[in-house]
Amino acid sequence: MKLRPLLRRLAAPLALLAATACSASSPPPAAEPPAGAAAPAPAPAGAADSPTGLLSEEDFKALHQLRSDKAPPARGQTVEVAGTRAYLSLPRDAKAPVPGLVVIHEWWGLNEHIKHWTDRLAEDGYAALAVDMYGGKVATTPDDAMAAMKAVDEAKGIEIVRAAHRFLSTDARVSAPRTGSIGWCFGGAWSLKLALNEPELDAAVIYYGRLVTDPAQLKAIKAPVLGVFGNKDKGIPPEVVNEFDKALHDAGVEHEVLRYEADHAFANPSGERYDTKAAADSWEKVRSFLAAKLKGG
């Protein structure tokens, strides 16, 4: 008669144990909904390979809203990288060699806000090259952004970001002696992928992108890593950031992790959730990190 109550008491701990038994490289689970809110739809089979991780598409869409304001006019130029367009912004009056940065857009695509951010990086003294992972598409609705993100081919994406790195190293206007990468959300995940696949990279900045938490995989990274995360992020929650931090340590990767009391997309240049205070503080720390790794002696 006492067995059933005992099983009920054990149910929650066992469920938690099962949840944490996922592979270290699996994406984060969705946070539990607030009391009284409808539970999110269960992730479909194969969600571990989905660009939204274990979040449903609707939950993932809810983390992003497109800004309605216009960015300042772009001042760079369009170039070709791996058969796709890219946006190159050079420092004013700079002459090669110049440190280079691969800039990777978040899920809306290579839009005017990403180009403006690329121009800001150029004003900081970098040859900044913003890649286009969507083949010319720029999303203006969550459905379009989801479709574009899901259509990205992994092998082609790696080819594009590595080609961007080569462009910065070899183009006569740049001839970058040192190179780095920076990306937000979708682009943050690709900044990490570039670090995993390009041993010549000198620095990688990851703004709340989908993470790899397997030390064996992370050992491939040669570049110092700076990760920027929000403690209120339901897509990349603090416990997953903790795993990433530990895995980088175990893999022997030089790194630093910044955390803010902010939500997902708090620093996205295209996002409506832009948090001025957290974004400004993280930006200054990113600037210092990039300067030390790409401009230092």
Short mmCIF file of C-alpha atoms in Angstrom, two decimals, residues 57-271:
data_model
loop_
_atom_site.label_atom_id
_atom_site.label_comp_id
_atom_site.label_asym_id
_atom_site.label_seq_id
_atom_site.Cartn_x
_atom_site.Cartn_y
_atom_site.Cartn_z
CA GLU A 57 9.40 26.91 -33.40
CA GLU A 58 6.70 29.10 -31.83
CA ASP A 59 8.70 29.45 -28.59
CA PHE A 60 11.81 30.30 -30.57
CA LYS A 61 9.94 32.91 -32.62
CA ALA A 62 8.69 34.49 -29.39
CA LEU A 63 12.29 35.26 -28.39
CA HIS A 64 12.74 37.58 -31.37
CA GLN A 65 11.05 40.73 -32.58
CA LEU A 66 12.30 42.86 -35.42
CA ARG A 67 13.09 46.51 -34.72
CA SER A 68 10.94 48.98 -36.63
CA ASP A 69 13.41 51.88 -36.67
CA LYS A 70 15.73 52.53 -39.58
CA ALA A 71 19.47 52.07 -39.26
CA PRO A 72 21.82 54.83 -40.43
CA PRO A 73 22.85 54.61 -44.11
CA ALA A 74 25.45 51.93 -44.81
CA ARG A 75 28.86 53.15 -45.93
CA GLY A 76 30.51 49.85 -46.93
CA GLN A 77 30.45 47.88 -50.15
CA THR A 78 29.16 44.57 -51.42
CA VAL A 79 31.74 41.89 -52.22
CA GLU A 80 31.51 38.22 -53.16
CA VAL A 81 32.48 35.44 -50.77
CA ALA A 82 32.07 31.75 -51.63
CA GLY A 83 29.56 32.59 -54.34
CA THR A 84 27.43 34.71 -51.99
CA ARG A 85 27.22 38.42 -51.30
CA ALA A 86 28.91 39.92 -48.25
CA TYR A 87 29.17 43.43 -46.84
CA LEU A 88 32.67 44.84 -46.35
CA SER A 89 33.27 47.94 -44.24
CA LEU A 90 36.78 49.33 -43.92
CA PRO A 91 38.20 51.82 -41.41
CA ARG A 92 38.32 55.37 -42.74
CA ASP A 93 41.68 56.20 -44.30
CA ALA A 94 43.11 52.86 -43.16
CA LYS A 95 45.75 51.08 -45.18
CA ALA A 96 46.48 47.37 -45.12
CA PRO A 97 47.34 45.47 -43.05
CA VAL A 98 44.22 45.84 -40.91
CA PRO A 99 42.84 43.36 -38.34
CA GLY A 100 39.77 41.62 -39.70
CA LEU A 101 36.42 40.54 -38.29
CA VAL A 102 33.90 38.09 -39.73
CA VAL A 103 30.46 39.42 -38.76
CA ILE A 104 27.59 36.91 -38.71
CA HIS A 105 24.00 38.13 -38.71
CA GLU A 106 21.26 36.87 -36.44
CA TRP A 107 18.17 35.14 -37.73
CA TRP A 108 16.71 38.07 -39.70
CA GLY A 109 19.56 37.96 -42.20
CA LEU A 110 22.03 40.51 -43.51
CA ASN A 111 19.83 43.56 -43.03
CA GLU A 112 20.53 47.26 -42.54
CA HIS A 113 21.05 46.94 -38.78
CA ILE A 114 23.76 44.30 -39.25
CA LYS A 115 25.41 46.53 -41.86
CA HIS A 116 25.34 49.43 -39.41
CA TRP A 117 26.92 47.26 -36.71
CA THR A 118 29.57 46.25 -39.24
CA ASP A 119 30.25 49.93 -39.90
CA ARG A 120 30.62 50.48 -36.14
CA LEU A 121 33.24 47.75 -36.03
CA ALA A 122 35.05 49.41 -38.93
CA GLU A 123 35.03 52.69 -37.03
CA ASP A 124 36.78 50.80 -34.24
CA GLY A 125 39.65 49.99 -36.61
CA TYR A 126 38.69 46.63 -38.11
CA ALA A 127 38.06 45.47 -41.63
CA ALA A 128 34.60 44.05 -40.90
CA LEU A 129 33.06 41.56 -43.31
CA ALA A 130 29.41 40.66 -42.75
CA VAL A 131 28.52 37.38 -44.43
CA ASP A 132 25.13 36.43 -45.85
CA MET A 133 24.09 32.98 -44.67
CA TYR A 134 20.67 33.23 -46.35
CA GLY A 135 21.71 33.58 -49.99
CA GLY A 136 20.35 37.09 -50.42
CA LYS A 137 17.14 36.69 -48.42
CA VAL A 138 16.33 39.21 -45.70
CA ALA A 139 13.45 38.24 -43.44
CA THR A 140 10.86 40.71 -42.17
CA THR A 141 8.52 38.26 -40.41
CA PRO A 142 9.23 35.48 -37.90
CA ASP A 143 7.90 32.88 -40.35
CA ASP A 144 10.26 34.07 -43.08
CA ALA A 145 13.18 34.15 -40.65
CA MET A 146 12.41 30.63 -39.45
CA ALA A 147 12.23 29.31 -43.00
CA ALA A 148 15.51 31.01 -43.95
CA MET A 149 17.30 29.74 -40.85
CA LYS A 150 16.10 26.16 -41.38
CA ALA A 151 17.24 26.26 -45.01
CA VAL A 152 20.89 26.91 -44.14
CA ASP A 153 23.07 23.99 -45.17
CA GLU A 154 25.70 23.18 -42.55
CA ALA A 155 28.50 22.37 -44.98
CA LYS A 156 27.78 25.41 -47.15
CA GLY A 157 27.62 27.62 -44.07
CA ILE A 158 31.04 26.47 -42.90
CA GLU A 159 32.37 27.08 -46.40
CA ILE A 160 31.02 30.65 -46.32
CA VAL A 161 32.44 31.64 -42.93
CA ARG A 162 35.81 30.08 -43.67
CA ALA A 163 35.90 31.82 -47.06
CA ALA A 164 35.17 35.11 -45.28
CA HIS A 165 38.12 34.44 -43.02
CA ARG A 166 40.34 33.79 -46.06
CA PHE A 167 39.08 36.97 -47.73
CA LEU A 168 40.16 39.06 -44.76
CA SER A 169 43.55 37.39 -44.70
CA THR A 170 44.28 37.63 -48.43
CA ASP A 171 42.40 40.61 -49.93
CA ALA A 172 44.85 43.41 -50.70
CA ARG A 173 42.60 46.01 -49.04
CA VAL A 174 42.83 44.15 -45.74
CA SER A 175 45.68 41.61 -45.52
CA ALA A 176 44.59 40.99 -41.94
CA PRO A 177 47.46 39.87 -39.69
CA ARG A 178 44.88 38.75 -37.11
CA THR A 179 41.25 37.78 -37.48
CA GLY A 180 38.22 37.34 -35.28
CA SER A 181 34.51 36.60 -35.51
CA ILE A 182 31.36 37.99 -33.90
CA GLY A 183 27.71 36.97 -34.15
CA TRP A 184 24.37 37.22 -32.36
CA CYS A 185 21.97 34.32 -31.66
CA PHE A 186 22.00 32.37 -34.96
CA GLY A 187 25.19 34.25 -35.76
CA GLY A 188 26.63 33.53 -32.32
CA ALA A 189 26.28 29.82 -32.99
CA TRP A 190 28.07 30.32 -36.31
CA SER A 191 30.82 32.35 -34.68
CA LEU A 192 31.43 29.29 -32.51
CA LYS A 193 31.33 27.01 -35.57
CA LEU A 194 33.93 29.16 -37.29
CA ALA A 195 36.17 28.87 -34.22
CA LEU A 196 35.68 25.10 -34.28
CA ASN A 197 36.57 24.85 -37.97
CA GLU A 198 39.22 27.55 -38.50
CA PRO A 199 42.46 27.02 -36.56
CA GLU A 200 43.88 30.35 -37.81
CA LEU A 201 41.15 32.41 -36.11
CA ASP A 202 42.51 34.65 -33.35
CA ALA A 203 39.34 35.57 -31.41
CA ALA A 204 35.66 34.59 -31.31
CA VAL A 205 32.75 36.51 -29.77
CA ILE A 206 29.54 34.58 -29.17
CA TYR A 207 26.40 36.48 -28.24
CA TYR A 208 23.90 33.91 -26.83
CA GLY A 209 24.22 31.44 -29.70
CA ARG A 210 23.44 27.75 -29.54
CA LEU A 211 26.34 26.12 -27.74
CA VAL A 212 28.53 23.04 -27.90
CA THR A 213 29.26 21.66 -24.44
CA ASP A 214 31.39 18.63 -25.28
CA PRO A 215 35.03 19.26 -24.26
CA ALA A 216 36.24 16.77 -26.86
CA GLN A 217 34.70 18.88 -29.63
CA LEU A 218 35.75 22.20 -28.12
CA LYS A 219 39.41 21.16 -28.07
CA ALA A 220 39.49 22.03 -31.78
CA ILE A 221 39.22 25.73 -30.87
CA LYS A 222 42.54 27.61 -30.96
CA ALA A 223 41.12 31.13 -30.60
CA PRO A 224 40.29 32.82 -27.28
CA VAL A 225 36.51 32.93 -26.80
CA LEU A 226 34.29 35.60 -25.27
CA GLY A 227 30.71 34.51 -24.55
CA VAL A 228 27.93 37.00 -23.76
CA PHE A 229 24.69 35.73 -22.22
CA GLY A 230 21.51 36.84 -20.47
CA ASN A 231 20.48 35.21 -17.21
CA LYS A 232 16.80 35.52 -18.20
CA ASP A 233 17.33 33.76 -21.52
CA LYS A 234 14.95 30.80 -21.86
CA GLY A 235 16.70 29.54 -24.97
CA ILE A 236 20.27 29.56 -23.60
CA PRO A 237 19.59 29.32 -19.85
CA PRO A 238 22.28 29.85 -17.19
CA GLU A 239 22.72 26.13 -16.52
CA VAL A 240 23.69 25.54 -20.16
CA VAL A 241 26.07 28.51 -20.04
CA ASN A 242 27.61 26.89 -16.95
CA GLU A 243 28.14 23.67 -18.92
CA PHE A 244 29.72 25.63 -21.78
CA ASP A 245 32.02 27.48 -19.38
CA LYS A 246 33.15 24.24 -17.73
CA ALA A 247 33.57 22.44 -21.04
CA LEU A 248 35.80 25.22 -22.39
CA HIS A 249 37.87 25.02 -19.20
CA ASP A 250 38.15 21.24 -19.50
CA ALA A 251 39.13 21.59 -23.16
CA GLY A 252 41.88 24.06 -22.28
CA VAL A 253 40.36 26.89 -24.33
CA GLU A 254 41.15 30.44 -23.23
CA HIS A 255 37.80 32.07 -22.57
CA GLU A 256 35.67 34.49 -20.59
CA VAL A 257 31.91 34.38 -20.00
CA LEU A 258 29.88 37.56 -19.40
CA ARG A 259 26.40 37.35 -17.86
CA TYR A 260 23.72 40.03 -17.65
CA GLU A 261 20.32 40.24 -15.99
CA ALA A 262 18.75 40.41 -19.41
CA ASP A 263 16.70 38.34 -21.81
CA HIS A 264 17.61 36.65 -25.06
CA ALA A 265 18.51 39.02 -27.90
CA PHE A 266 19.31 41.88 -25.51
CA ALA A 267 22.16 43.08 -27.73
CA ASN A 268 20.86 42.04 -31.15
CA PRO A 269 21.31 44.98 -33.50
CA SER A 270 18.12 43.94 -35.34
CA GLY A 271 16.10 43.08 -32.23
#
